[in-house]
Short mmCIF file of C-alpha atoms in Angstrom, two decimals:
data_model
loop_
_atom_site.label_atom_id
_atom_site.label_comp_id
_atom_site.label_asym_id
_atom_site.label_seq_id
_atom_site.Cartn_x
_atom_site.Cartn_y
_atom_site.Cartn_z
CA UNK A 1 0.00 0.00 0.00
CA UNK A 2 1.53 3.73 -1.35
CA UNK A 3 1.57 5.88 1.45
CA UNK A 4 -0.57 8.24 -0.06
CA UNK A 5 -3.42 7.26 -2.22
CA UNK A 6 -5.02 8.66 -4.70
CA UNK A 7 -7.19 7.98 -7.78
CA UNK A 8 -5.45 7.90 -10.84
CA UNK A 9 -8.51 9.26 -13.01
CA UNK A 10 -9.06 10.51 -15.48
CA UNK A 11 -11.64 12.87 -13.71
CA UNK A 12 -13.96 14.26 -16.54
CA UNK A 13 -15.87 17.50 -15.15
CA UNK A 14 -17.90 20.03 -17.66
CA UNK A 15 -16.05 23.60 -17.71
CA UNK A 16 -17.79 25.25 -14.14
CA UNK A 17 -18.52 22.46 -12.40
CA UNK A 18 -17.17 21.78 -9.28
CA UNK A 19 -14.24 19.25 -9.68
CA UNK A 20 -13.75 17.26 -6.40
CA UNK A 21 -10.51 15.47 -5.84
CA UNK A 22 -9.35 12.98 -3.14
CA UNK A 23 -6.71 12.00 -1.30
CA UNK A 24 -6.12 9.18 1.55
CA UNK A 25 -2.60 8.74 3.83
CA UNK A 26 -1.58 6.05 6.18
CA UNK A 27 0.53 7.76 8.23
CA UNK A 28 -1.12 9.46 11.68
CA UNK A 29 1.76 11.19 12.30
CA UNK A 30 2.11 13.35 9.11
CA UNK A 31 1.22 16.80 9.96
CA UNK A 32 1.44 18.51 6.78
CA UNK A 33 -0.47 18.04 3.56
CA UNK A 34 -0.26 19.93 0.28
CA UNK A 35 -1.81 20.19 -2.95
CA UNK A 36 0.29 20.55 -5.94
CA UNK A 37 -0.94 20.84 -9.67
CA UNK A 38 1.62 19.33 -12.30
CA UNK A 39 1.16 20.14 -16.01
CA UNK A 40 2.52 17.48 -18.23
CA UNK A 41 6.61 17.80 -18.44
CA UNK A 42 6.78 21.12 -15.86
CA UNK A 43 7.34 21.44 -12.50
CA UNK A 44 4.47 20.80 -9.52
CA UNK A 45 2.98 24.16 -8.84
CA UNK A 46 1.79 24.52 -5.13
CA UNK A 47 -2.01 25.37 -4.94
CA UNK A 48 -2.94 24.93 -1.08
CA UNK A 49 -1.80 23.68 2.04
CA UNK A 50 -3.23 22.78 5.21
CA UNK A 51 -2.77 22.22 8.45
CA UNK A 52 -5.72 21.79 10.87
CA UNK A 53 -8.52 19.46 10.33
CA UNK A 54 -11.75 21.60 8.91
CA UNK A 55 -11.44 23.34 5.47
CA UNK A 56 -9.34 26.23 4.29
CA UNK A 57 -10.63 28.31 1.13
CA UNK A 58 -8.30 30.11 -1.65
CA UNK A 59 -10.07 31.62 -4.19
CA UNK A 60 -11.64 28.86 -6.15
CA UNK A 61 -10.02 26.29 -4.30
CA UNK A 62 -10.88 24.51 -1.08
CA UNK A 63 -8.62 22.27 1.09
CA UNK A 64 -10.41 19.80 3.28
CA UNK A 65 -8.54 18.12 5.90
CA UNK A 66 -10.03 14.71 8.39
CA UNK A 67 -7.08 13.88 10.41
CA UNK A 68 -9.61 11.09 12.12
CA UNK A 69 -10.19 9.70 8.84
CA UNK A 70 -6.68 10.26 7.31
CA UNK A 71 -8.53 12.17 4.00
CA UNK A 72 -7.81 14.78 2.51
CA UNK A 73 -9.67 16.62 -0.47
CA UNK A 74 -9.69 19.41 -2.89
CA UNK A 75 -12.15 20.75 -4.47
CA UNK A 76 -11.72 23.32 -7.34
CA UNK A 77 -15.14 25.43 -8.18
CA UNK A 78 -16.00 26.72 -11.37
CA UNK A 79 -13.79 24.46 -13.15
CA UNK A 80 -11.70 25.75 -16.37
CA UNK A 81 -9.89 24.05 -18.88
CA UNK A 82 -6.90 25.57 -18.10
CA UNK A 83 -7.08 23.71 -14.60
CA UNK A 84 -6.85 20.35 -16.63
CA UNK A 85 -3.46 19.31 -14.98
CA UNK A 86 -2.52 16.12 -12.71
CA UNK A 87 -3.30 17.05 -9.09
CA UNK A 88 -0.64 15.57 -6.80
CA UNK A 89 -1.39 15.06 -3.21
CA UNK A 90 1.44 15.81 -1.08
CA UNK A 91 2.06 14.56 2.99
CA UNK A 92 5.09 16.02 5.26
CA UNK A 93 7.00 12.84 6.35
CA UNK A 94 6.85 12.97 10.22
CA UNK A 95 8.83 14.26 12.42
CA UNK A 96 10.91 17.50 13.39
CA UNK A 97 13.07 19.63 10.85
CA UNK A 98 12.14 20.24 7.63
CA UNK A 99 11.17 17.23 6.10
CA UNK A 100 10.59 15.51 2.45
CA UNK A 101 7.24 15.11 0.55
CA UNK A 102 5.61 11.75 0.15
CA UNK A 103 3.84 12.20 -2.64
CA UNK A 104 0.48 10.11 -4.26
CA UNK A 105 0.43 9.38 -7.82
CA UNK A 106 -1.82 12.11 -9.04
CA UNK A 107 -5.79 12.48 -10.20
CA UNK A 108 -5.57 14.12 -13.82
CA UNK A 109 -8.32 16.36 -14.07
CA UNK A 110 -10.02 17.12 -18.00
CA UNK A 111 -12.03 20.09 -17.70
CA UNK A 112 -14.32 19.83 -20.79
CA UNK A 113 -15.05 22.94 -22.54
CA UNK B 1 8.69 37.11 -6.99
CA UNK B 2 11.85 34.95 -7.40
CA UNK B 3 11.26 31.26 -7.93
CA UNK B 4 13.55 28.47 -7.69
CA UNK B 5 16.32 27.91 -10.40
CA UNK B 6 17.96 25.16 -11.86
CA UNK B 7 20.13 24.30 -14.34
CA UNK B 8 20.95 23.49 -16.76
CA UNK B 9 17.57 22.20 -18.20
CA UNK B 10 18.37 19.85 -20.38
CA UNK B 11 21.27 17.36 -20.31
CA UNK B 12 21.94 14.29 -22.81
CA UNK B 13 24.44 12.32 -21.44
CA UNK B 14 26.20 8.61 -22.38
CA UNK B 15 25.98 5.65 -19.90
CA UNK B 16 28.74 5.39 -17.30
CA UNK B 17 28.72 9.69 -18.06
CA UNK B 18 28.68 11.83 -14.58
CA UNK B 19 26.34 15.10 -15.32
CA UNK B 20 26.41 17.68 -12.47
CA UNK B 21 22.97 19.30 -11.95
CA UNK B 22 22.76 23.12 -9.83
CA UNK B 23 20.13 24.48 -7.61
CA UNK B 24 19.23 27.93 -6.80
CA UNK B 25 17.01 28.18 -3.91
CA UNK B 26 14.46 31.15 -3.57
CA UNK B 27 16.11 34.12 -1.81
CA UNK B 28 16.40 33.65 2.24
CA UNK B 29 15.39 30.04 1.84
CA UNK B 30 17.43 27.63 3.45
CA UNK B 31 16.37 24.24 2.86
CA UNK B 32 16.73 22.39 -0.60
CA UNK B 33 15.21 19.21 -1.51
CA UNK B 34 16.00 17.49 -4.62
CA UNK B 35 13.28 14.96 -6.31
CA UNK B 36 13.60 12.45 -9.18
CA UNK B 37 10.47 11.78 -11.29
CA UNK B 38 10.68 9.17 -14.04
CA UNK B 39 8.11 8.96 -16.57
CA UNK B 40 4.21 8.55 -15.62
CA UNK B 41 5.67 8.62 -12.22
CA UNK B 42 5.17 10.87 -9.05
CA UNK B 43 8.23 12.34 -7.63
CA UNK B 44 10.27 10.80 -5.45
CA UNK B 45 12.40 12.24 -2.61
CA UNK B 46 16.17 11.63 -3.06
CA UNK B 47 18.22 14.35 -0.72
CA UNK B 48 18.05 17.56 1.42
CA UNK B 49 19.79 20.07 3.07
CA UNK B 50 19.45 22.34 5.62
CA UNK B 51 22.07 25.53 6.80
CA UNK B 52 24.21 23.06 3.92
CA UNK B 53 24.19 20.11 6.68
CA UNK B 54 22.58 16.94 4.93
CA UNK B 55 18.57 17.12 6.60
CA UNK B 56 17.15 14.03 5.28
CA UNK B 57 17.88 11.21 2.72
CA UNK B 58 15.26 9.08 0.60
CA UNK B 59 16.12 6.91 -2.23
CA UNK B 60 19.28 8.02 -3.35
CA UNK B 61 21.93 5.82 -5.39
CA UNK B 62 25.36 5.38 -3.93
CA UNK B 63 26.44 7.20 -7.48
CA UNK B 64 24.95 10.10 -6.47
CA UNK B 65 25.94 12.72 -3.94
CA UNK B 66 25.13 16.49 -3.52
CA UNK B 67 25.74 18.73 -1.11
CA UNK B 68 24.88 22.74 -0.06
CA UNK B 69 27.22 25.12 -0.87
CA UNK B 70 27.85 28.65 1.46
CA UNK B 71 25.49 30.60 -0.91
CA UNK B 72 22.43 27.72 -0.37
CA UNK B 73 22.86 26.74 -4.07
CA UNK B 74 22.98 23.41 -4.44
CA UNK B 75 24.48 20.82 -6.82
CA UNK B 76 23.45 16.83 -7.61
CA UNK B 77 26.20 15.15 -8.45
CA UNK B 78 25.48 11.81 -10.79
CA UNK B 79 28.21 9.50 -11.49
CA UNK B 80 28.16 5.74 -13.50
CA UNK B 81 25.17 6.76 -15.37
CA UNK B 82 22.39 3.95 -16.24
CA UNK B 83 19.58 4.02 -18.99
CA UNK B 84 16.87 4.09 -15.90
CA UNK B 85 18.51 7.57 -14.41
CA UNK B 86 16.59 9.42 -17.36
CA UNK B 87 14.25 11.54 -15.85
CA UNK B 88 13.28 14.95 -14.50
CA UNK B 89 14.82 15.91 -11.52
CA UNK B 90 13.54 18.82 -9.73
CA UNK B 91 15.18 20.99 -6.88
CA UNK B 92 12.86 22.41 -4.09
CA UNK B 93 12.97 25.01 -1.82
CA UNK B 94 11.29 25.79 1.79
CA UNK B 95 12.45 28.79 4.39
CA UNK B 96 10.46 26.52 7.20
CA UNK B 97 9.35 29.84 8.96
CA UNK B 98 6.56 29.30 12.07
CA UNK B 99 7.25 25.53 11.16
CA UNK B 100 5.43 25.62 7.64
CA UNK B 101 7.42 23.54 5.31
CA UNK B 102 6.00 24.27 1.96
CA UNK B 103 7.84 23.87 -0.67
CA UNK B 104 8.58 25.17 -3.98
CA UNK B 105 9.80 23.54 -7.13
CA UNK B 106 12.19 24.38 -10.01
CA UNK B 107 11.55 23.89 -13.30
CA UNK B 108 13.35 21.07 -13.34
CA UNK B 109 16.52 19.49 -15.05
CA UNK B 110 15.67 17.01 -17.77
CA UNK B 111 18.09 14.36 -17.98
CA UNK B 112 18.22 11.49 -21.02
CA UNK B 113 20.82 9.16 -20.73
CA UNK B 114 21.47 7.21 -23.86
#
């Protein structure tokens, strides 16, 4: 079992809809999560992190965080094609200092005009 | 603002080749993480440093090494290159303030070894 988990997709959403993304861990010590959007052959792109269970809002993106349930979500409103990108869910090993990224394989999102 | 940099983007290189890859972290940050991510792949954690003291070590062949220099740049050294070391390989940086750890990526070195 990956340490973080997510599903591969695609994920097919109609241009304004509300794309809703998912992510699982297995680690109850990992403190940290992240969301990071990855465009085919560039660089991830950090969208949101979060830190506390509960949701955190950033324009047209929301971070949801269960610490109980070891989920974490993102959910992108009024969806655009130019947000048709993997999504990479990202977990802060555990422990002090600054530590590495485990990272899940990634949900690609198509946005379909 | 200033973003991570790293070069040189793309290297071609020969098995059994070394290729040296550089890392400049954004300004005042002073931890850099280097990733490898092979094709259809999610990236995978290979070295860090922190105040250029090794922080944390993943999957990293014995051919490579890196290291921090005075200036927080930092350099992957690859030596013995194989056919399964093409990939991109991408430098991150975090300043760690009020114990936040995000990190940002380069753009990434591009490396095909033929």
């Amino acid at each position: 079992q990956k340490e973080v988990e997510q599903n591969s997709g695609p994920l097919s959403v109609p241009e304004g809809a509300i794309a809703s993304l998912n992510c699982t861990y297995s680690d109850r010590g990992s403190q940290s999560f992240f969301w990071y959007r990855q465009y085919s052959g560039k660089s991830p792109e950090l969208i949101m992190s979060i830190y506390s269970n509960g949701d955190k809002e950033d324009g047209r993106f929301t971070a949801q965080l269960n610490k109980a349930s070891q989920y974490v979500s993102l959910l992108i409103r009024d969806s655009q094609p130019s947000d048709s990108a993997t999504y990479l869910c990202a977990v802060n090993k555990p422990g002090t200092g600054r530590r590495a990224l485990t990272f899940g394989s990634g949900t690609r999102l198509q946005v379909q005009p | 603002a200033a973003g991570v940099i790293q070069s040189p983007r793309h290297l071609i290189k020969e098995k059994r080749e070394t290729a040296t890859l550089k890392c400049y972290p954004i300004p005042r940050h002073d931890t850099v993480y280097w990733y490898q991510q092979g094709p259809g792949q999610d990236p995978q954690f290979l070295i860090s440093f922190y105040e250029k003291m090794q922080s944390d070590k993943g999957s990293i062949p014995d051919r490579f090494s890196a290291q921090q220099f005075s200036d927080y740049h930092s350099e992957l050294n690859m030596s013995s290159l194989e056919l399964g070391d093409s990939a991109l390989y991408f430098c991150a940086s975090s300043s760690g303030l009020a114990g936040i750890n995000e990190q940002f990526f380069g753009p990434g070195t591009r490396l095909t070894v033929l």
